[in-house]
PDB file of C-alpha atoms in Angstrom:
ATOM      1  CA  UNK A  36     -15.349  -6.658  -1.269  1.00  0.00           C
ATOM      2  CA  UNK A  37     -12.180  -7.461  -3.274  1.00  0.00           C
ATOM      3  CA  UNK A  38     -12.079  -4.155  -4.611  1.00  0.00           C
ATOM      4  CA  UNK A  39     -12.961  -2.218  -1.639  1.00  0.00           C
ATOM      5  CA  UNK A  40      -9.944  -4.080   0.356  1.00  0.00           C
ATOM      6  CA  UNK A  41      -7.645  -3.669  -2.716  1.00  0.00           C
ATOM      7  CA  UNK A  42      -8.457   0.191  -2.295  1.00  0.00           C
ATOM      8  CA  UNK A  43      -7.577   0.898   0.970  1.00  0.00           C
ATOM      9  CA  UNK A  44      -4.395  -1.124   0.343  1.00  0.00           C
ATOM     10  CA  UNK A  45      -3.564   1.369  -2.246  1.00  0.00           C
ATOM     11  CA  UNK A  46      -4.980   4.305  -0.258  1.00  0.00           C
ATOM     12  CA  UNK A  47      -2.249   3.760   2.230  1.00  0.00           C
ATOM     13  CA  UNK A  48       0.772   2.687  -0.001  1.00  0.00           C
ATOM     14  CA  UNK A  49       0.085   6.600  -1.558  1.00  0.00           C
ATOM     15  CA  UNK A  50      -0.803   8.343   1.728  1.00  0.00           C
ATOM     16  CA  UNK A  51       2.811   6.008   2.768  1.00  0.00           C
ATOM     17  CA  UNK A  52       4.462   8.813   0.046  1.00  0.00           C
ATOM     18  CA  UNK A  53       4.516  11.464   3.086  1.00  0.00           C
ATOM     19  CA  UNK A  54       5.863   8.958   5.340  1.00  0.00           C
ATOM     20  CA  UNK A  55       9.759   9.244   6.561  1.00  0.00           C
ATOM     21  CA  UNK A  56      11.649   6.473   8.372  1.00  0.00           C
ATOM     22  CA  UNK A  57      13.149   8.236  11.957  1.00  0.00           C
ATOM     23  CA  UNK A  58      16.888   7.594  11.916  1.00  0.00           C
ATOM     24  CA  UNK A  59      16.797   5.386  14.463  1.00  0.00           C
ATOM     25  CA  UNK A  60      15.144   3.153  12.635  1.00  0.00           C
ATOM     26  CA  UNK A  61      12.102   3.565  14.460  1.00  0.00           C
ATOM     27  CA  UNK A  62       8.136   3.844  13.188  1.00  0.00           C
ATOM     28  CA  UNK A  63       7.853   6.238  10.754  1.00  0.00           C
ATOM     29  CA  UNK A  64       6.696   9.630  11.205  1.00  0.00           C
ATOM     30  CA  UNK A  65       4.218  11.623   8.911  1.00  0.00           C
ATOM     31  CA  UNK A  66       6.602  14.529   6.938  1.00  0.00           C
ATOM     32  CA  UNK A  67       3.150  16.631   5.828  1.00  0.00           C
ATOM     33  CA  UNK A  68      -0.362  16.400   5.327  1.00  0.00           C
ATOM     34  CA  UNK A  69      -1.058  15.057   1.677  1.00  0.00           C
ATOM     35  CA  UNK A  70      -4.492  16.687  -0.014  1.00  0.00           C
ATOM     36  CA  UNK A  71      -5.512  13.937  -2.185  1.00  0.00           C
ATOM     37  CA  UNK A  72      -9.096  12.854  -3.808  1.00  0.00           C
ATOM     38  CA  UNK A  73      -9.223   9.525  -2.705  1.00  0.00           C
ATOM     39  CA  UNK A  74     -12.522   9.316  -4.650  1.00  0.00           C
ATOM     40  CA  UNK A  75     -10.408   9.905  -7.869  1.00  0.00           C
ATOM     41  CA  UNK A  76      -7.943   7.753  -6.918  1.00  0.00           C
ATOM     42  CA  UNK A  77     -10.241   5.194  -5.822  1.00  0.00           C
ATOM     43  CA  UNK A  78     -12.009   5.367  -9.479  1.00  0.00           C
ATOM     44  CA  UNK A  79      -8.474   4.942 -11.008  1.00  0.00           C
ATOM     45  CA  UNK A  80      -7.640   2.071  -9.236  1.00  0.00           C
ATOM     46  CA  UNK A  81     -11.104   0.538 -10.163  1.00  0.00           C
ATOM     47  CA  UNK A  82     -10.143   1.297 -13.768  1.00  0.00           C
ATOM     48  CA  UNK A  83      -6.909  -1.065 -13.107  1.00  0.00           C
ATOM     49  CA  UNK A  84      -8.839  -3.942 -12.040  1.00  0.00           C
ATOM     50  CA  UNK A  85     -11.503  -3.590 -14.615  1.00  0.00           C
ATOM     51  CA  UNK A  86      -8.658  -3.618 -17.147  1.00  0.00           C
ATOM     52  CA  UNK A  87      -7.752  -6.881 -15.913  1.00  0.00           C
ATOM     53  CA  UNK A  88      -9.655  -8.785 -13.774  1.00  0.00           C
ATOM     54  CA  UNK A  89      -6.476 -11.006 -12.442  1.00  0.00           C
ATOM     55  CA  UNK A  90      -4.853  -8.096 -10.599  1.00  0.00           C
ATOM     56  CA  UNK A  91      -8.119  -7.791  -7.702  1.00  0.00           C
ATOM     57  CA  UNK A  92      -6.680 -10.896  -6.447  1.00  0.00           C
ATOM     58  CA  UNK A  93      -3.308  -9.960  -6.021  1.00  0.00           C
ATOM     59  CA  UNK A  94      -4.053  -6.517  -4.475  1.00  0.00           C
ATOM     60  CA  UNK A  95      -6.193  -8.271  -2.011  1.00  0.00           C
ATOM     61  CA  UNK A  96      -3.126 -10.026  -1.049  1.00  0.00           C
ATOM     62  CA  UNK A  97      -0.803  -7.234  -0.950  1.00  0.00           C
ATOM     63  CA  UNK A  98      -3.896  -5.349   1.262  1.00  0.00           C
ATOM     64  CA  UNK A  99      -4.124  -8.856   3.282  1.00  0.00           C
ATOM     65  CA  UNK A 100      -0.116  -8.822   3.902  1.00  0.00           C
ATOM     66  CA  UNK A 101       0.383  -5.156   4.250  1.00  0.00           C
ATOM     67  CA  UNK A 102      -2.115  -5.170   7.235  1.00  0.00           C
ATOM     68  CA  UNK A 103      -0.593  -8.016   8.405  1.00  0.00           C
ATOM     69  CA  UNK A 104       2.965  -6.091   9.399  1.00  0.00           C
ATOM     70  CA  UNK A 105       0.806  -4.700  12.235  1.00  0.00           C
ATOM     71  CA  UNK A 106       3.051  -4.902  15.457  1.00  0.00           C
ATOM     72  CA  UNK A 107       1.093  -5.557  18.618  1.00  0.00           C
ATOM     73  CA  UNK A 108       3.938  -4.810  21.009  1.00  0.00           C
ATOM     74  CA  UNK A 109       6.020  -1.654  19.565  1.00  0.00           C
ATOM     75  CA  UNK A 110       2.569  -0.292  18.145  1.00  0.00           C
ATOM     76  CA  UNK A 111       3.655   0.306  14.739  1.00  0.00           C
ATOM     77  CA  UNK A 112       3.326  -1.064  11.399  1.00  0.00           C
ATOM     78  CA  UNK A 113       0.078  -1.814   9.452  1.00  0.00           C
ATOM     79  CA  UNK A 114      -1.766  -0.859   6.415  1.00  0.00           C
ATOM     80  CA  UNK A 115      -1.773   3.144   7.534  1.00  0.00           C
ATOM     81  CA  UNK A 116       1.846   3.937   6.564  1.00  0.00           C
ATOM     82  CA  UNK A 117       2.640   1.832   3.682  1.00  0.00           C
ATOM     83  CA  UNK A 118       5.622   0.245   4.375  1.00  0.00           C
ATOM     84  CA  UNK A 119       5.564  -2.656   2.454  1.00  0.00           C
ATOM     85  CA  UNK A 120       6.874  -0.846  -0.115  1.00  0.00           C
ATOM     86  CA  UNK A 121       9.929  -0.727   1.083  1.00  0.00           C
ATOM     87  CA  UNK A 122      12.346  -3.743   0.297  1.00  0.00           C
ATOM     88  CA  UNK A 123      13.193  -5.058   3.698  1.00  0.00           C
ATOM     89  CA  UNK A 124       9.508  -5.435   4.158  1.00  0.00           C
ATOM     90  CA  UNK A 125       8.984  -7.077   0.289  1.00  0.00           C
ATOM     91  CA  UNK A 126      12.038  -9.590   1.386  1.00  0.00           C
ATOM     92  CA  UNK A 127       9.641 -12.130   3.783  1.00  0.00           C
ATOM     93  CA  UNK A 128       9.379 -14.772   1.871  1.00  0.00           C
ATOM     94  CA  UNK A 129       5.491 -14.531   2.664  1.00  0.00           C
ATOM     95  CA  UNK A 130       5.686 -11.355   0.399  1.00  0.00           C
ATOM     96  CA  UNK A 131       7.208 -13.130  -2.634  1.00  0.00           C
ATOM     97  CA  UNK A 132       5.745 -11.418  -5.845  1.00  0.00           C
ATOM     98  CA  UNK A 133       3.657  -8.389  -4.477  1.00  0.00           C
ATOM     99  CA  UNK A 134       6.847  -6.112  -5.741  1.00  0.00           C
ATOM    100  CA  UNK A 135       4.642  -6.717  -9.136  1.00  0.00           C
ATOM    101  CA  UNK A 136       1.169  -5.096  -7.361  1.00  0.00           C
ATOM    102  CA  UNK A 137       2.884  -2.320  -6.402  1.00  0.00           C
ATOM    103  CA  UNK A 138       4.848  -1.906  -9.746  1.00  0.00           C
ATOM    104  CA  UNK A 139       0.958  -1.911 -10.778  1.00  0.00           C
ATOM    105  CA  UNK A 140       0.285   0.833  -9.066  1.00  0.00           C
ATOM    106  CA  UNK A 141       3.575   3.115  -9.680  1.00  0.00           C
ATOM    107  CA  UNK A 142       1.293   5.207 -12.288  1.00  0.00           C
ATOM    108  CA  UNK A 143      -1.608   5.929  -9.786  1.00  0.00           C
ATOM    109  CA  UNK A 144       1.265   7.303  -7.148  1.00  0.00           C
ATOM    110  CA  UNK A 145       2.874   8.974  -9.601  1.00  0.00           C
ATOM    111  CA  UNK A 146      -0.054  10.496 -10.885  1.00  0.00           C
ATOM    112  CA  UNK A 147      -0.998  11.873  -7.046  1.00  0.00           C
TER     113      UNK A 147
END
C-alpha cells in the first residue's frame, strides 16, 4: 500500500513537469500531453525504496500532503498537477522536510 501511494505521488509530481502556472496566478493549466511509461517509472521508483527502505515512509507523506492541497471551493489543487513542488507550497510548516523526497526523486524526473 505504501508503495502504491508513494507511486502515484511521484506519478503526478512528473506528469506536474507539463504543468504551467496562468499569470494570474490562477490553477495551472496543462502546456502538452507528456508520453511517459508509467510502468517504467513506476519500477524505478520501486528500485528507490528497495534501496532504502526509510524513504516509503516519507513518500507516503509527501503523497498524503500533496493530496491534501486539494481546494474544495476554487476546484484546484491536489495530487494531479504536482504542485508541491513548488516552494510556496513546500513553505507550510506542515510540509517541513518533504523538499528532501522530492530531491529523491530529481533523477527519476530527470530521467523522463
Amino acid at each position: 500500500f505504501a508503495v502504491a501511494v508513494s507511486l502515484a505521488c511521484v506519478l503526478s509530481f512528473i506528469v506536474g513537469a507539463a504543468v504551467a502556472r496562468s499569470p494570474s496566478g490562477g490553477a495551472p493549466a496543462l502546456r502538452e500531453s507528456v508520453d511517459v511509461d508509467y510502468g517504467v517509472v513506476a519500477s524505478d521508483i520501486a528500485a528507490l525504496i528497495r534501496a532504502d527502505l526509510d524513504k516509503g515512509p516519507t513518500l507516503v507523506r509527501l503523497a498524503w500532503h500533496s493530496s491534501g492541497t486539494y481546494d474544495r471551493l476554487r476546484k484546484d489543487g491536489g495530487s494531479g498537477p504536482g504542485t508541491i513542488r513548488f516552494k510556496s507550497e513546500l513553505a507550510h510548516g506542515a510540509n517541513g522536510g518533504l523538499d528532501v523526497a522530492l530531491a529523491w526523486l530529481e533523477p527519476v524526473k530527470a530521467k523522463y
